[in-house]
Tab-separated table of C-alpha atoms in Angstrom:
chain	number	residue	atom	x	y	z
V	1	UNK	CA	-3.552	16.808	-13.306
V	2	UNK	CA	-2.957	19.887	-11.153
V	3	UNK	CA	-0.067	20.654	-8.897
V	4	UNK	CA	-1.010	21.482	-5.306
V	5	UNK	CA	2.452	21.905	-3.950
V	6	UNK	CA	6.166	21.066	-4.753
V	7	UNK	CA	8.928	21.433	-2.247
V	8	UNK	CA	12.629	20.694	-2.364
V	9	UNK	CA	13.512	17.734	-0.366
V	10	UNK	CA	16.688	15.876	0.022
V	11	UNK	CA	18.026	17.248	-3.197
V	12	UNK	CA	14.852	16.075	-4.923
V	13	UNK	CA	11.174	17.177	-5.012
V	14	UNK	CA	8.190	16.245	-2.795
V	15	UNK	CA	4.939	16.995	-4.598
V	16	UNK	CA	1.218	16.840	-3.989
V	17	UNK	CA	-0.898	16.440	-6.793
V	18	UNK	CA	-4.712	15.977	-7.599
V	19	UNK	CA	-6.539	14.649	-10.577
V	20	UNK	CA	-10.148	13.511	-11.716
V	21	UNK	CA	-10.248	9.690	-11.377
V	22	UNK	CA	-12.694	7.795	-13.542
V	23	UNK	CA	-12.339	4.679	-11.521
V	24	UNK	CA	-13.676	6.465	-8.306
V	25	UNK	CA	-15.632	9.160	-9.987
V	26	UNK	CA	-13.986	11.985	-7.537
V	27	UNK	CA	-10.955	14.105	-7.441
V	28	UNK	CA	-7.989	12.134	-5.959
V	29	UNK	CA	-4.888	13.523	-4.386
V	30	UNK	CA	-1.398	11.737	-4.032
V	31	UNK	CA	2.156	12.587	-2.923
V	32	UNK	CA	5.068	11.840	-5.111
V	33	UNK	CA	8.693	12.245	-4.175
V	34	UNK	CA	11.178	12.286	-6.904
V	35	UNK	CA	14.930	12.273	-6.174
V	36	UNK	CA	17.524	14.496	-8.008
V	37	UNK	CA	18.260	11.567	-10.485
V	38	UNK	CA	14.760	11.806	-12.050
V	39	UNK	CA	16.074	15.026	-13.590
V	40	UNK	CA	18.165	13.130	-15.860
V	41	UNK	CA	15.547	10.176	-16.771
V	42	UNK	CA	13.308	7.600	-15.223
V	43	UNK	CA	13.986	6.214	-11.592
V	44	UNK	CA	12.732	3.179	-9.870
V	45	UNK	CA	9.390	3.505	-7.936
V	46	UNK	CA	8.415	2.349	-4.642
V	47	UNK	CA	4.707	2.666	-3.785
V	48	UNK	CA	3.561	3.164	-0.192
V	49	UNK	CA	-0.071	2.225	0.862
V	50	UNK	CA	-1.185	3.604	4.051
V	51	UNK	CA	-3.644	2.495	6.673
V	52	UNK	CA	-6.913	3.195	8.165
V	53	UNK	CA	-7.911	6.892	8.601
V	54	UNK	CA	-4.886	7.959	6.617
V	55	UNK	CA	-4.691	10.305	3.695
V	56	UNK	CA	-1.721	10.791	1.200
V	57	UNK	CA	-0.084	12.911	3.855
V	58	UNK	CA	0.344	10.627	6.819
V	59	UNK	CA	3.320	8.623	5.471
V	60	UNK	CA	4.661	11.479	3.391
V	61	UNK	CA	5.111	13.610	6.533
V	62	UNK	CA	5.664	11.008	9.333
V	63	UNK	CA	7.394	7.939	7.743
V	64	UNK	CA	10.847	9.567	7.087
V	65	UNK	CA	11.094	7.758	3.688
V	66	UNK	CA	12.283	10.615	1.481
V	67	UNK	CA	15.813	10.839	3.066
V	68	UNK	CA	16.436	6.936	2.441
V	69	UNK	CA	14.806	7.173	-0.990
V	70	UNK	CA	17.067	10.140	-2.037
V	71	UNK	CA	20.016	8.080	-0.899
V	72	UNK	CA	18.929	5.303	-3.211
V	73	UNK	CA	17.828	7.439	-5.968
V	74	UNK	CA	14.269	6.000	-6.133
V	75	UNK	CA	10.829	7.686	-6.284
V	76	UNK	CA	7.956	7.338	-3.510
V	77	UNK	CA	4.300	7.349	-4.469
V	78	UNK	CA	1.787	8.049	-1.493
V	79	UNK	CA	-1.719	7.446	-2.783
V	80	UNK	CA	-4.881	8.331	-0.673
V	81	UNK	CA	-6.592	5.340	0.811
V	82	UNK	CA	-10.124	5.946	-0.405
V	83	UNK	CA	-12.433	8.307	-2.359
V	84	UNK	CA	-13.459	11.563	-0.656
V	85	UNK	CA	-15.948	14.247	-1.113
V	86	UNK	CA	-19.538	15.417	-0.803
V	87	UNK	CA	-21.752	12.703	-1.979
V	88	UNK	CA	-19.290	10.015	-1.379
V	89	UNK	CA	-20.611	7.152	0.900
V	90	UNK	CA	-19.145	7.062	4.553
V	91	UNK	CA	-19.757	5.620	7.957
V	92	UNK	CA	-19.453	7.000	11.313
V	93	UNK	CA	-16.869	4.199	12.322
V	94	UNK	CA	-13.239	5.000	11.580
V	95	UNK	CA	-12.711	1.624	9.935
V	96	UNK	CA	-15.385	1.941	7.245
V	97	UNK	CA	-15.912	4.320	4.348
V	98	UNK	CA	-13.577	7.449	3.581
V	99	UNK	CA	-10.183	6.716	4.804
V	100	UNK	CA	-10.944	2.967	4.737
V	101	UNK	CA	-11.015	1.730	1.304
V	102	UNK	CA	-9.311	-1.371	1.884
V	103	UNK	CA	-7.855	-1.523	-1.675
V	104	UNK	CA	-10.689	-3.365	-3.300
V	105	UNK	CA	-13.507	-2.625	-5.707
V	106	UNK	CA	-16.706	-2.446	-4.065
V	107	UNK	CA	-19.714	-4.168	-5.459
V	108	UNK	CA	-22.322	-3.467	-2.815
V	109	UNK	CA	-24.577	-0.188	-2.549
V	110	UNK	CA	-23.792	2.420	-1.382
V	111	UNK	CA	-19.934	2.002	-1.851
V	112	UNK	CA	-19.902	0.527	-5.413
V	113	UNK	CA	-20.383	3.872	-7.071
V	114	UNK	CA	-17.070	5.506	-5.737
V	115	UNK	CA	-14.991	2.800	-3.758
V	116	UNK	CA	-13.016	1.266	-6.708
V	117	UNK	CA	-9.634	1.504	-4.986
V	118	UNK	CA	-8.214	-1.749	-6.513
V	119	UNK	CA	-8.704	-0.398	-10.118
V	120	UNK	CA	-7.448	3.044	-8.968
V	121	UNK	CA	-4.180	1.746	-7.607
V	122	UNK	CA	-3.436	-0.909	-9.843
V	123	UNK	CA	-4.484	0.668	-13.184
V	124	UNK	CA	-5.553	4.300	-13.276
V	125	UNK	CA	-2.949	5.969	-10.987
V	126	UNK	CA	-0.036	4.023	-12.484
V	127	UNK	CA	-0.997	4.748	-15.990
V	128	UNK	CA	-1.157	8.567	-15.176
V	129	UNK	CA	2.067	8.657	-13.364
V	130	UNK	CA	4.201	6.972	-15.765
V	131	UNK	CA	2.775	9.215	-18.422
V	132	UNK	CA	3.667	12.389	-16.718
V	133	UNK	CA	6.644	11.888	-14.469
V	134	UNK	CA	10.143	10.361	-14.835
V	135	UNK	CA	9.413	6.960	-13.453
V	136	UNK	CA	10.920	3.325	-14.503
V	137	UNK	CA	7.750	1.260	-15.075
V	138	UNK	CA	10.090	-1.921	-15.238
V	139	UNK	CA	11.314	-1.144	-11.635
V	140	UNK	CA	8.665	-1.099	-9.210
V	141	UNK	CA	8.347	-2.174	-5.560
V	142	UNK	CA	5.374	-1.867	-3.311
V	143	UNK	CA	5.037	-1.493	0.617
V	144	UNK	CA	2.420	-0.288	3.021
V	145	UNK	CA	1.243	-0.036	6.696
V	146	UNK	CA	-1.426	-1.973	8.328
V	147	UNK	CA	-4.398	-2.002	5.816
V	148	UNK	CA	-1.896	-0.550	3.394
V	149	UNK	CA	0.265	-3.571	4.341
V	150	UNK	CA	-2.627	-5.939	3.414
V	151	UNK	CA	-3.178	-3.922	0.083
V	152	UNK	CA	0.579	-4.247	-0.776
V	153	UNK	CA	0.909	-7.856	-0.248
V	154	UNK	CA	-2.363	-8.631	-2.078
V	155	UNK	CA	-1.516	-6.346	-5.109
V	156	UNK	CA	1.885	-7.757	-5.343
V	157	UNK	CA	0.812	-11.341	-5.326
V	158	UNK	CA	-1.844	-10.539	-7.919
V	159	UNK	CA	0.679	-8.629	-10.237
V	160	UNK	CA	3.713	-10.780	-9.760
V	161	UNK	CA	5.372	-9.459	-12.927
V	162	UNK	CA	4.966	-5.777	-12.101
V	163	UNK	CA	6.736	-5.597	-8.672
V	164	UNK	CA	10.274	-6.701	-8.142
V	165	UNK	CA	9.753	-6.814	-4.132
V	166	UNK	CA	7.119	-6.442	-1.560
V	167	UNK	CA	7.260	-5.341	2.045
V	168	UNK	CA	4.711	-4.532	4.747
V	169	UNK	CA	4.840	-2.794	8.254
V	170	UNK	CA	2.416	-4.512	10.518
V	171	UNK	CA	0.105	-5.695	7.699
V	172	UNK	CA	-3.455	-7.139	8.067
V	173	UNK	CA	-2.601	-10.526	7.260
V	174	UNK	CA	-5.878	-12.517	7.246
V	175	UNK	CA	-8.668	-10.262	6.863
V	176	UNK	CA	-11.271	-12.764	6.146
V	177	UNK	CA	-10.729	-14.098	9.893
V	178	UNK	CA	-10.351	-10.729	11.311
V	179	UNK	CA	-12.782	-7.829	12.383
V	180	UNK	CA	-10.373	-5.823	10.348
V	181	UNK	CA	-11.708	-7.357	7.190
V	182	UNK	CA	-14.786	-9.404	7.764
V	183	UNK	CA	-16.823	-6.255	8.481
V	184	UNK	CA	-15.396	-4.230	5.495
V	185	UNK	CA	-15.550	-7.324	2.900
V	186	UNK	CA	-19.279	-7.909	4.019
V	187	UNK	CA	-19.923	-4.158	3.355
V	188	UNK	CA	-17.960	-3.809	0.254
V	189	UNK	CA	-18.059	-7.127	-1.419
V	190	UNK	CA	-21.008	-8.797	-0.015
V	191	UNK	CA	-21.681	-12.117	1.679
V	192	UNK	CA	-20.048	-14.553	-0.840
V	193	UNK	CA	-16.699	-15.204	0.979
V	194	UNK	CA	-15.135	-16.633	-2.244
V	195	UNK	CA	-15.044	-12.980	-3.421
V	196	UNK	CA	-13.022	-12.117	-0.160
V	197	UNK	CA	-10.289	-14.695	-0.857
V	198	UNK	CA	-8.189	-12.815	-3.538
V	199	UNK	CA	-7.798	-9.913	-1.037
V	200	UNK	CA	-6.400	-12.129	1.888
V	201	UNK	CA	-2.647	-12.005	1.936
V	202	UNK	CA	-2.616	-15.447	3.858
V	203	UNK	CA	-5.060	-17.112	1.319
V	204	UNK	CA	-2.876	-15.755	-1.662
V	205	UNK	CA	0.380	-16.782	-0.001
V	206	UNK	CA	-0.927	-20.480	0.042
V	207	UNK	CA	-2.289	-20.411	-3.485
V	208	UNK	CA	0.479	-18.657	-5.232
V	209	UNK	CA	3.105	-16.979	-3.279
V	210	UNK	CA	5.564	-14.147	-4.469
V	211	UNK	CA	8.480	-14.757	-6.913
V	212	UNK	CA	10.687	-11.964	-5.543
V	213	UNK	CA	12.021	-11.102	-2.049
V	214	UNK	CA	9.368	-10.615	0.917
V	215	UNK	CA	9.791	-8.500	3.986
V	216	UNK	CA	7.517	-7.946	6.958
V	217	UNK	CA	7.987	-6.183	9.959
V	218	UNK	CA	5.388	-6.127	12.833
V	219	UNK	CA	5.949	-4.956	16.536
V	220	UNK	CA	5.493	-7.326	19.487
V	221	UNK	CA	3.580	-4.555	21.446
V	222	UNK	CA	1.094	-3.856	18.594
V	223	UNK	CA	-1.999	-2.936	20.276
V	224	UNK	CA	-3.838	-4.413	17.078
V	225	UNK	CA	-1.866	-7.542	17.043
V	226	UNK	CA	-5.071	-9.729	17.496
V	227	UNK	CA	-6.385	-8.009	14.352
V	228	UNK	CA	-3.463	-8.491	12.400
V	229	UNK	CA	-3.478	-12.234	12.312
V	230	UNK	CA	0.360	-12.242	11.703
V	231	UNK	CA	0.506	-15.868	12.716
V	232	UNK	CA	-1.816	-16.987	9.661
V	233	UNK	CA	0.635	-15.271	7.354
V	234	UNK	CA	3.601	-16.919	8.945
V	235	UNK	CA	1.968	-20.198	8.554
V	236	UNK	CA	1.243	-19.605	5.028
V	237	UNK	CA	4.825	-18.698	4.272
V	238	UNK	CA	6.029	-21.810	6.137
V	239	UNK	CA	3.584	-24.085	4.305
V	240	UNK	CA	4.358	-22.584	0.761
V	241	UNK	CA	8.337	-22.641	1.764
V	242	UNK	CA	8.020	-19.079	0.628
V	243	UNK	CA	11.463	-16.978	0.861
V	244	UNK	CA	10.615	-14.311	3.164
V	245	UNK	CA	12.002	-12.354	6.284
V	246	UNK	CA	9.128	-11.733	8.790
V	247	UNK	CA	10.615	-9.971	11.720
V	248	UNK	CA	8.671	-9.593	15.163
V	249	UNK	CA	10.348	-6.356	16.532
V	250	UNK	CA	10.703	-6.293	20.377
V	251	UNK	CA	8.604	-3.489	21.901
V	252	UNK	CA	7.387	-1.718	18.918
V	253	UNK	CA	3.618	-0.875	18.435
V	254	UNK	CA	1.486	0.046	15.548
V	255	UNK	CA	2.531	3.870	15.192
V	256	UNK	CA	4.559	5.750	12.781
V	257	UNK	CA	7.347	5.747	15.368
V	258	UNK	CA	7.466	2.096	14.524
V	259	UNK	CA	7.308	2.505	10.708
V	260	UNK	CA	9.915	5.282	10.688
V	261	UNK	CA	12.196	3.205	12.778
V	262	UNK	CA	12.630	0.587	10.101
V	263	UNK	CA	11.938	2.535	7.045
V	264	UNK	CA	15.614	2.705	6.044
V	265	UNK	CA	15.568	-1.040	5.850
V	266	UNK	CA	12.437	-1.571	3.713
V	267	UNK	CA	13.822	1.267	1.292
V	268	UNK	CA	17.220	-0.351	0.871
V	269	UNK	CA	15.550	-3.659	0.572
V	270	UNK	CA	13.433	-2.440	-2.332
V	271	UNK	CA	16.243	-0.579	-3.929
V	272	UNK	CA	18.564	-3.554	-4.207
V	273	UNK	CA	15.650	-5.691	-5.640
V	274	UNK	CA	14.562	-3.035	-8.146
V	275	UNK	CA	18.233	-2.358	-9.348
V	276	UNK	CA	18.671	-6.077	-10.051
V	277	UNK	CA	15.895	-5.804	-12.535
V	278	UNK	CA	17.264	-5.984	-16.056
V	279	UNK	CA	16.670	-2.763	-18.163
C-alpha cells in the first residue's frame, strides 16, 4: 500500500492511499480520514460509498464529513466506485463502466475481468484496512449517495452482523425496476433477473430487512427522483414493518449541497449505533 497524501484535518489525518487489488486486477485508490483518537487505538469506522461518475475524492472533498467524524471520534473510508486504467473496459455513457461499478461482481464480458466491486468493498479492502490502520472491526457503519446508497443498503442487508447501522442519501432503491439498474445489471450480470435481486434494496428489505437502525434522506426536488424509486423502498419498509427513518427533505436536489446539509445527522446517527456495540 502506498501513501499518495496525508493532510492534517480537524485534529486528525485525511489520507489518500493506493494498493494493488487482486479482486479488480488493477491499482485502486481510496481515502481514509482518521480522527485524533486513532493515535491511541482502534476507532469505529464509517464507510461512505459514492455515486455515478465519482472517484474516492468527491465525497472526501465535498461532503463535509470530516468535521462531524472528528467530533464523534470515528474514521471515514472513501473507496473508489470502480476499477480504472488502461485496458479496463469502459463505455461512452456516464452510467456504465468506469465510475459506475454499481457495487456488484460482473459475470459478463467485457466487464468480468476487472469489475469485481462487491468482493473489493466487502472483502479485500476491509482486510487491507484493518491490517494496517487503527480501526475497530467490531464497530462499523455504512452509508452512501445515489449508486453508493444502493451499495450501502444492499451490503448492509447482506452482512447484517458486520454493520451496526446503515444510512443513505438519495439511494437508488429499486434498480431492477429502474433505468439506473436494469441497464447496468444486464451488462454486468446478464439477462437472468434472479441474479439481480440480491442487489436490489427493495427486494432485500422485503426478504430479510436489517437488524440495526436505518436512516434515509432524499430531496423532494431530486432531479433523478423517477430513477431512484424511493416509493418502492418505502413500501417494502412498511410491508416488513422495518424500524427505519425515511425523510423527504423539502426542496433539496441530488447534489452534494444536499448531502453536506444532512451529513451531521448521518454521522451522529452512525456514531450512536457504533458506540452502543459491546466491545
